[in-house]
Coordinates of C-alpha atoms in Angstrom, one line a residue:
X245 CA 19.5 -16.4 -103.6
X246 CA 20.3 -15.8 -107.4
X247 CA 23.7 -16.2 -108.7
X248 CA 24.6 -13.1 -109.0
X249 CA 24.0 -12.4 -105.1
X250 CA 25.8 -15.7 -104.3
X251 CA 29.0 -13.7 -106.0
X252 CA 28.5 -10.7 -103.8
X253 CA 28.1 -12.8 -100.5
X254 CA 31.0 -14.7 -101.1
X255 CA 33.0 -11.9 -102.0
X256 CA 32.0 -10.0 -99.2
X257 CA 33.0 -13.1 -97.4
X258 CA 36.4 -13.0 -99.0
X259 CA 36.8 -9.5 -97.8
X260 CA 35.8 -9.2 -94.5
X261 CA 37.3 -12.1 -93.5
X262 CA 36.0 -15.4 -90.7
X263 CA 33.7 -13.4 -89.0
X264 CA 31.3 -12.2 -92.5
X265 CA 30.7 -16.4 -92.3
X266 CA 27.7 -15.0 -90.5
X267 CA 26.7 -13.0 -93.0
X268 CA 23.8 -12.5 -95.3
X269 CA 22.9 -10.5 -98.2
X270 CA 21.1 -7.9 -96.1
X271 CA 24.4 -8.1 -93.3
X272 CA 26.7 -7.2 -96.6
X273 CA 28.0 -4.1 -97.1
X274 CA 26.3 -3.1 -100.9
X275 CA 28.3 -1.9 -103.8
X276 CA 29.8 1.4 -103.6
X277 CA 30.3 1.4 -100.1
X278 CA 33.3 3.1 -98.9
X279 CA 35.8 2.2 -95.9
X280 CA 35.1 3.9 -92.7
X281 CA 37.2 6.9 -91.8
X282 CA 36.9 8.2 -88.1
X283 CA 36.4 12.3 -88.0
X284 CA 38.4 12.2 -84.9
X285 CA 41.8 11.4 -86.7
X286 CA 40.8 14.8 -88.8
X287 CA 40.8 16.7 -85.6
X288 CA 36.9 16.5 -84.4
X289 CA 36.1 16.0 -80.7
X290 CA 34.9 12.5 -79.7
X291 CA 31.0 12.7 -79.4
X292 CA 29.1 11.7 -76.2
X293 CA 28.7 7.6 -76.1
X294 CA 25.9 5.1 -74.0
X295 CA 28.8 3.2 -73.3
X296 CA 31.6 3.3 -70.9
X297 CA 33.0 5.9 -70.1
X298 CA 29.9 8.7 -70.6
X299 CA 27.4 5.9 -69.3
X300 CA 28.9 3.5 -66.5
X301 CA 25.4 1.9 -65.7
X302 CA 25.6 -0.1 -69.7
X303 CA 24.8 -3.8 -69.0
X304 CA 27.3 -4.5 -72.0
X305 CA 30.4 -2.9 -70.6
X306 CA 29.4 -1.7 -67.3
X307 CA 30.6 -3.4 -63.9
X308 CA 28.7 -6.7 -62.8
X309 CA 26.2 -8.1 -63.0
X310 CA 26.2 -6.8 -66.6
X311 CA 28.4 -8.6 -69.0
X312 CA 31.3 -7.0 -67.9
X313 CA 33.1 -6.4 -71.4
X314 CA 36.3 -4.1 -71.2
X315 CA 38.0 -2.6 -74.5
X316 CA 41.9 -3.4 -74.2
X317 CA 42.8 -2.4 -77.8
X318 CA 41.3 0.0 -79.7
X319 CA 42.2 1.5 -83.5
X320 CA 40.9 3.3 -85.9
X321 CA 38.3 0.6 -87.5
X322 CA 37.6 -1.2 -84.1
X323 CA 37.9 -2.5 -80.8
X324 CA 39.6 -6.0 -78.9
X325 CA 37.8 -6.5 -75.5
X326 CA 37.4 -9.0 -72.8
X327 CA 35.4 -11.1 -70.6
X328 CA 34.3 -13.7 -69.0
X329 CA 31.0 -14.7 -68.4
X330 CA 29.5 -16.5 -65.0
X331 CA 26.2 -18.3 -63.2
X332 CA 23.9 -15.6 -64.3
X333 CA 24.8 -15.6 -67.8
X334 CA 24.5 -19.4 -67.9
X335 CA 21.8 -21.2 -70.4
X336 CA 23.1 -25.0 -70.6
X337 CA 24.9 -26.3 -67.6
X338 CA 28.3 -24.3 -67.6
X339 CA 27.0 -22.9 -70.9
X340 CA 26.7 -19.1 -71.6
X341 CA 22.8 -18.6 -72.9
X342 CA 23.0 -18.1 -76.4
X343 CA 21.1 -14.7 -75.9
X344 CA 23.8 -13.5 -73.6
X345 CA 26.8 -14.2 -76.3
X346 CA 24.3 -12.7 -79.1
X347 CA 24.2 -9.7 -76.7
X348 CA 28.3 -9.6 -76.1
X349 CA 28.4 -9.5 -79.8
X350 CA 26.0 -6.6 -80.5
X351 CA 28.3 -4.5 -77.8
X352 CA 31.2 -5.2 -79.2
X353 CA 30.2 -4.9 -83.2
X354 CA 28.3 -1.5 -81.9
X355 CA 32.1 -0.1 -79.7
X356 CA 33.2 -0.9 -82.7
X357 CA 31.2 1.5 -85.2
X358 CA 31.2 4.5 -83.0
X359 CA 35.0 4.2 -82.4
X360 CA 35.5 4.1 -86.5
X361 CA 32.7 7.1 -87.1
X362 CA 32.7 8.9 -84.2
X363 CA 28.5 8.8 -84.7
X364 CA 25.4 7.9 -82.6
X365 CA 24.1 4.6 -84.1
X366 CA 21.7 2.1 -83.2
X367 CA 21.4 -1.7 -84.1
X368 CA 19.2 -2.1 -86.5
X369 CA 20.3 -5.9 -87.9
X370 CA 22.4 -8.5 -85.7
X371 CA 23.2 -11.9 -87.3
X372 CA 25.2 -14.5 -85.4
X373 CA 26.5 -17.6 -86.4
X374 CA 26.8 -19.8 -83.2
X375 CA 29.9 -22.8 -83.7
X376 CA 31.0 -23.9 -80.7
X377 CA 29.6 -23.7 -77.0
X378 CA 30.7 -20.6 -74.5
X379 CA 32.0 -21.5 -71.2
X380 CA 31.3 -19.9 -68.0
X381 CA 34.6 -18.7 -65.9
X382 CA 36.8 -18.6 -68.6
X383 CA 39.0 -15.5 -70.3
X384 CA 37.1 -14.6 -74.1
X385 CA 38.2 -12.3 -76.4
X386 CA 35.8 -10.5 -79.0
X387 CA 37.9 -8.6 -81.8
X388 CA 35.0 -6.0 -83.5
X389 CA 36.0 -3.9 -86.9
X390 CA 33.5 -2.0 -88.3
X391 CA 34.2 -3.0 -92.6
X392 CA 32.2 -0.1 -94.6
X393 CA 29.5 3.2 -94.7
X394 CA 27.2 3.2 -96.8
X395 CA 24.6 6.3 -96.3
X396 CA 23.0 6.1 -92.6
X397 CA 24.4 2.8 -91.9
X398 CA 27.5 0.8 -91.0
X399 CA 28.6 -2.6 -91.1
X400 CA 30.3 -4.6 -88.5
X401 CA 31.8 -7.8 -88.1
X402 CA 32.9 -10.1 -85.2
X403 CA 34.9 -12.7 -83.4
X404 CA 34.5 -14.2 -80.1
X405 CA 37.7 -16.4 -79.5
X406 CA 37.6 -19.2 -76.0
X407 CA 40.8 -17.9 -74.4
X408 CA 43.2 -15.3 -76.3
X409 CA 43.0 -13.9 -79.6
X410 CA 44.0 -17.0 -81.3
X411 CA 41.5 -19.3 -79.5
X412 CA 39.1 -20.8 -81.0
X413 CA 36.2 -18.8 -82.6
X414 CA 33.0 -19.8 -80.6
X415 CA 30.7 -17.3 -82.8
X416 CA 30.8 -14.8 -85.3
X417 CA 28.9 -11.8 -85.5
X418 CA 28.0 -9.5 -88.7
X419 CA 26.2 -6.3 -87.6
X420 CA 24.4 -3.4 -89.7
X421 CA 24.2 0.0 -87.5
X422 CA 22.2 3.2 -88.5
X423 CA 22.8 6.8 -88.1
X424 CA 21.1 8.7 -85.4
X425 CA 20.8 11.8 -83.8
X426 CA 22.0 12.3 -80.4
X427 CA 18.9 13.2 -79.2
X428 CA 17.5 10.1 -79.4
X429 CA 19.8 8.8 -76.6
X430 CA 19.1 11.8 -74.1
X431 CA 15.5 11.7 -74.7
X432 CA 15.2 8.3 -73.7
X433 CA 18.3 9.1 -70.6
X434 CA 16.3 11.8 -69.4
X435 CA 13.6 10.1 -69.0
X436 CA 15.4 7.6 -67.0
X437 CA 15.6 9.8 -64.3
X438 CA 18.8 12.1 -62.4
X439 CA 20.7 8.9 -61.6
X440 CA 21.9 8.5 -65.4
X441 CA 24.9 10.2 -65.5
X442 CA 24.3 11.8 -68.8
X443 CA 21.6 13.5 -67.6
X444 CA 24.0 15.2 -65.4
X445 CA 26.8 15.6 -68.2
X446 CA 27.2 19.2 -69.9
X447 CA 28.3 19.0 -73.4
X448 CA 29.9 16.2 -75.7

């Protein structure tokens, strides 16, 4: 990395606070990107989601034996949710598989983008810094903002706190989501058959 980009990560760093730790040049938001700005707060309706509520059947926030996640604070730049993770999401002994917390991360960075910008989007980078183990049967938090726009995508960052909000951080999460149309999620529900819901849903 050349001196100049060393600057920009670690003022990107600076800005986006703990979580842009995990964070590299590619996970940065570039120069010239602008703060996100939800169309809903200027009066648009909210658009069709793959998440809780529109799709109930998500492994992310759906009902067991998905991970379970449930948003219980929302704003206009993100989301604070909660778990807790069991057996089936175990790796080490009474250790949550680093896959599964990589996986609460990328659901929480991605509620996080379509609450600010009211968009479809897809993951199309995930980088997570792992610093401490994730224990089964106990409460976590994950606070998700998403930081800036730039074009077709958005940047997100991550938390996952062992107990409440001020726990410990366990691992970070920085997130790069792009733009698509919302016909790239029915194509793939309808094809899933009549028992997605949003193959049944009329409208947004």
């Amino acid at each position: 990395m050349t001196g100049a980009a060393v600057h920009r990560h670690d003022a990107a760093v600076h800005r986006h606070g703990a979580a842009a730790g995990a964070a590299s040049e590619r996970a940065v938001p570039p120069g010239g990107a602008r703060p996100p700005c939800s169309p809903v707060l200027l009066g648009e309706p909210r658009v069709r989601v793959p998440h809780v509520p529109d799709h109930p059947s998500c492994f992310g926030c759906g009902p067991s034996p998905g991970l379970g996640l449930r948003v219980v604070e929302e704003d206009e730049r993100g989301v604070l949710a909660e778990l807790s993770l069991g057996r089936v999401h175990q790796g080490a002994p009474g250790i949550a598989h680093g896959g599964i917390v990589a996986a609460v991360l990328d659901e929480a960075t991605s509620l996080a983008v379509w609450r600010a910008l009211n968009r479809p989007n897809v993951t199309g980078r995930l980088e997570v810094q792992f610093l401490a183990p994730v224990p089964l049967e106990e409460p976590l938090r994950v606070r998700a903002s998403c930081t800036a726009v730039a074009g077709r995508k958005a940047y997100a960052t991550a938390d996952l706190h062992v107990g409440g909000v001020d726990g410990p951080v366990a691992a970070s999460a920085a997130a790069v989501y792009i733009a698509v149309p919302a016909t790239h999620f029915d194509r793939h529900a309808t094809a899933a058959g009549p028992h997605d819901p949003r193959t049944c849903q009329d409208g947004p």
